[in-house]
C-alpha positions as a printed NumPy array, in Angstrom:
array([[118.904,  26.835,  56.1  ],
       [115.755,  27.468,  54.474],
       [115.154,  29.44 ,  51.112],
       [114.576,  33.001,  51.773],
       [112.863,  34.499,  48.411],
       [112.166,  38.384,  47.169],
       [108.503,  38.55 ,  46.019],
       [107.021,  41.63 ,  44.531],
       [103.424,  41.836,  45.176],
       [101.63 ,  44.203,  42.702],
       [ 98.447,  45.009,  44.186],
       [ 98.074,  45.998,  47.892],
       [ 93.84 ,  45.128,  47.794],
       [ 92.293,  41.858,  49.497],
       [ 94.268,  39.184,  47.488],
       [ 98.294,  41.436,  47.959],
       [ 97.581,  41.886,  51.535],
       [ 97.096,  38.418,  52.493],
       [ 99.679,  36.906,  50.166],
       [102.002,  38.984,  51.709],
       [101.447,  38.21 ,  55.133],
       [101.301,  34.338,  54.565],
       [104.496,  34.801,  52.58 ],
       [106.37 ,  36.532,  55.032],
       [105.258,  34.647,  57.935],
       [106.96 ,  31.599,  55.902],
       [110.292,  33.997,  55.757],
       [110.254,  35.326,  52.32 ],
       [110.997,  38.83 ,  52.071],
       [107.505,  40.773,  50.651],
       [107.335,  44.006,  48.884],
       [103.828,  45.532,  48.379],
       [103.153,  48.157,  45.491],
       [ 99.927,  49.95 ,  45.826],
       [ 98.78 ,  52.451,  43.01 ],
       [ 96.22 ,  53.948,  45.504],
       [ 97.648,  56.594,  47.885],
       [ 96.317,  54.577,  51.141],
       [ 94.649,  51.483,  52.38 ],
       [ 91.386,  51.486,  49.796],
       [ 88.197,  53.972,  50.2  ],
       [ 84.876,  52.664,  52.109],
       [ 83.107,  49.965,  49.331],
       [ 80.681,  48.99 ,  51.319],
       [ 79.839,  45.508,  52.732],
       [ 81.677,  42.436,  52.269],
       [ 80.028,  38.568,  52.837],
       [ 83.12 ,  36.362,  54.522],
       [ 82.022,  32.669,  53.835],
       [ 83.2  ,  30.132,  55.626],
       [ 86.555,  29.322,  54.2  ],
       [ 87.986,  32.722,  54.799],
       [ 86.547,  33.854,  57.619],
       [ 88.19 ,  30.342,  59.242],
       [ 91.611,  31.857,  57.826],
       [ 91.092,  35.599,  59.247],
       [ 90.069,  33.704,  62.301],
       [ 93.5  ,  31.888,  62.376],
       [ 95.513,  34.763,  61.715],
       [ 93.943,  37.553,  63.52 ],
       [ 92.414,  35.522,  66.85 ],
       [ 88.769,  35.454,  67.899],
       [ 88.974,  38.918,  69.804],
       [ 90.507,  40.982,  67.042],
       [ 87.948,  39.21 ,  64.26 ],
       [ 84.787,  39.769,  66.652],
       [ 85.648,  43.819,  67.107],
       [ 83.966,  44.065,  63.041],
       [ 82.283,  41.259,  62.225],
       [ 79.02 ,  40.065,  62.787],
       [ 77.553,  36.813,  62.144],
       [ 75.032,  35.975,  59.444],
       [ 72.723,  32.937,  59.667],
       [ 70.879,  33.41 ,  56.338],
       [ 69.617,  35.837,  53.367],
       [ 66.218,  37.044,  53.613],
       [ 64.888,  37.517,  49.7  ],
       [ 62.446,  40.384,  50.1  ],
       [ 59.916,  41.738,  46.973],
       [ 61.478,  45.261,  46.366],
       [ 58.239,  46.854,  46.105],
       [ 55.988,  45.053,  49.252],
       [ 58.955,  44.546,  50.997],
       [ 57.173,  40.559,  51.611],
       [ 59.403,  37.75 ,  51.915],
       [ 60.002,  35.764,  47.983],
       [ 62.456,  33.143,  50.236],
       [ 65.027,  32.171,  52.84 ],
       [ 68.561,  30.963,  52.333],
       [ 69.708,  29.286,  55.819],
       [ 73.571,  28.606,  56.225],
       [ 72.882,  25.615,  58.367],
       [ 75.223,  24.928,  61.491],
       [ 76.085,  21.251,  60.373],
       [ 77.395,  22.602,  57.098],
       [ 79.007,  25.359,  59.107],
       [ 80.578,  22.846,  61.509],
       [ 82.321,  21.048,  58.51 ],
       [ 83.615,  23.908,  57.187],
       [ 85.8  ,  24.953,  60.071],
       [ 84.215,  28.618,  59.436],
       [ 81.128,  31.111,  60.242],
       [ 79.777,  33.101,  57.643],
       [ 80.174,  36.605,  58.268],
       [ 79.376,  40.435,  57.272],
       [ 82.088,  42.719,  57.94 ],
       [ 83.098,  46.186,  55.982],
       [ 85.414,  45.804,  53.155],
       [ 88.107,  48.335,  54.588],
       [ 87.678,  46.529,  57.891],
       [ 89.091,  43.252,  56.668],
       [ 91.687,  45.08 ,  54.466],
       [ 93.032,  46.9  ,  57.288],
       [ 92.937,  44.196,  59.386],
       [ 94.801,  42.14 ,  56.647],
       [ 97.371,  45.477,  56.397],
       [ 97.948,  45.142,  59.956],
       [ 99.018,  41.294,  59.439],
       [101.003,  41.886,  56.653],
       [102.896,  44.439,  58.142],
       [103.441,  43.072,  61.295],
       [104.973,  40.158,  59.922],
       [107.496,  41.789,  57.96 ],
       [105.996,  42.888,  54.782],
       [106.962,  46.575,  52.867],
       [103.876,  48.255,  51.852],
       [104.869,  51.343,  48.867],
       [101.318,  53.222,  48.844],
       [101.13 ,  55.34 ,  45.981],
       [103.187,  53.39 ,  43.214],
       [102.286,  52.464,  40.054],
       [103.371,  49.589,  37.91 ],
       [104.165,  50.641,  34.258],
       [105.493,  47.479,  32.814],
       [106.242,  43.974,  34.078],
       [109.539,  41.86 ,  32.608],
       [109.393,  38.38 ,  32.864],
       [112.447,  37.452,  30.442],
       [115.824,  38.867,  32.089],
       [117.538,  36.651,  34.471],
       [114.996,  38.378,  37.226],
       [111.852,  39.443,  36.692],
       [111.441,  43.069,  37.141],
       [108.59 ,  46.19 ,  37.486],
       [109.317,  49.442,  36.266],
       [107.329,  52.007,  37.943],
       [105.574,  54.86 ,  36.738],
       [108.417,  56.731,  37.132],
       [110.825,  54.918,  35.684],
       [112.171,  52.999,  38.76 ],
       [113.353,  49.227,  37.81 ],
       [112.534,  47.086,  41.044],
       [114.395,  43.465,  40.337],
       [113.05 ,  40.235,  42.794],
       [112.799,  36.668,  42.198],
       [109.007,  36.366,  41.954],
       [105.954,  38.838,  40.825],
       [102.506,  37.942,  42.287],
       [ 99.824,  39.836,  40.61 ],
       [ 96.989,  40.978,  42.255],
       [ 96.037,  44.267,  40.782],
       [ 92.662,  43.45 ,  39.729],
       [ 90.828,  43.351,  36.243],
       [ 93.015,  45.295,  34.59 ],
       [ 96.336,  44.   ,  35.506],
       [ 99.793,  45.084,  34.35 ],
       [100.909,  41.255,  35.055],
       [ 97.89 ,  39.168,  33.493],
       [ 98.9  ,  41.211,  30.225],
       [102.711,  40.741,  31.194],
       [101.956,  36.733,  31.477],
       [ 99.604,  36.545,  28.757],
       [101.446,  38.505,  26.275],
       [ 98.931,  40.833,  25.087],
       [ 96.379,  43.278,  26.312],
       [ 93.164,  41.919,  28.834],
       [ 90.165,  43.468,  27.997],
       [ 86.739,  43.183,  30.052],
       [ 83.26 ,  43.071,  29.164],
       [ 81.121,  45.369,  30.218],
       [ 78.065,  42.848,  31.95 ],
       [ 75.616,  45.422,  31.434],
       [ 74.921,  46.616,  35.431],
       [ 74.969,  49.246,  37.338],
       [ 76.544,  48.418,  41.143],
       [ 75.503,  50.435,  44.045],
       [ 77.142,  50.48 ,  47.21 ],
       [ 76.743,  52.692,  50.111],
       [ 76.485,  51.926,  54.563],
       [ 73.918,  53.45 ,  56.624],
       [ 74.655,  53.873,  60.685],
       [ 72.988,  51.444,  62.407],
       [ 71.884,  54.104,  65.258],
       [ 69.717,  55.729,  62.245],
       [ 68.337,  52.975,  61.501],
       [ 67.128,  51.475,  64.844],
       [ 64.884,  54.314,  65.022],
       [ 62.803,  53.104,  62.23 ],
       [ 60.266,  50.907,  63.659],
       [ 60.17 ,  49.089,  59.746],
       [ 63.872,  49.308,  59.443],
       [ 64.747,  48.541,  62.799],
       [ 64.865,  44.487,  61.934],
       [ 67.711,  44.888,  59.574],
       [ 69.741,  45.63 ,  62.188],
       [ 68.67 ,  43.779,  65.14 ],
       [ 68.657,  40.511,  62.774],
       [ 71.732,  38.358,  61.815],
       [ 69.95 ,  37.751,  58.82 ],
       [ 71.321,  39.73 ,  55.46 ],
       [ 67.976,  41.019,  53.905],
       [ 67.958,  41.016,  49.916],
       [ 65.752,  43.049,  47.947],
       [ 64.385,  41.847,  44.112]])
């Protein structure tokens, strides 16, 4: 008989969702906790190089993958004020074909719903809307006390609650601090059907290139 485990997963983004799947599809027992009160809001795009999109590919099937994603061949560098091409990255299909994987755009709540659907068909418990206080790492089971007060016991914590994570600190000992690098992200997604009205614009969308602007 094989070892069945309990695994808390703190973190229910990217990284928790596709833990939990692979670990319950080896028959551990998986329970997600997810601060946020639902799968995560709309960030924008997401670039799926080779080596994962070969794994969504694996898990999810051809069909399911190809309902989202769209391939990408290269990045266009454009000048951000003549809009003229500075240079052209190429992902070439012999490096490609080693790989195993394409290189793909898709929308970053696309893959993590996709990756929620996976998880949960396979077995895992998802808690939306719970947030780890405190971790314990030195009874005879590790254990998470929630923010409100509930002690969940298991036999292994995975952390994967980003930056700022209750379990680094737990692991480490003391507090994680960032540094700030000093930018300012932007992220927002356009329809396509307003763009393919544009007769300058049009090209972003019609290409399987991924333009960049400097």
């Amino acid at each position: 008989m094989s070892l069945k485990l309990d695994f808390l997963v703190v973190g229910g983004g990217l990284a928790g969702l596709a833990v939990a799947y692979t670990l319950c599809k080896a028959g551990h027992r998986v329970h997600v906790l997810e601060k946020h009160g639902s799968l995560g809001a709309p960030a924008g795009g997401l670039r799926v190089p080779p080596n994962m999109s070969k794994l969504l590919r694996r898990w999810a099937g051809d069909e399911e993958l190809s309902k989202t994603a769209v391939p990408n061949v290269g990045i266009r560098w454009c000048d951000l004020d003549t809009g003229g091409n500075v240079g052209y990255t190429e992902w070439h299909s012999a490096v490609l074909k080693d790989t195993g994987g394409d290189f793909l755009i898709m929308k970053h709540e696309d893959v993590q719903r996709l990756l929620h659907s996976l998880a949960t068909s396979a077995g895992a418990r998802i808690s939306f809307g719970t947030s780890v206080a405190s971790v314990r790492l030195c009874d005879s089971k590790p254990s998470a006390t929630l923010s409100t007060g509930e002690v969940l016991y298991t036999d292994i914590i995975i952390g994967a609650d980003g930056p700022a994570s209750t379990v680094r600190q737990a692991v480490l000992g003391h507090e994680c601090f960032t540094e700030p690098a000093g930018y300012t992200m932007f992220a927002g997604t356009v329809p396509a059907s307003q763009l393919v009205t544009d007769p300058e614009l049009k090209r972003w969308v019609t290409s399987e290139e991924v333009f960049a602007l400097d």
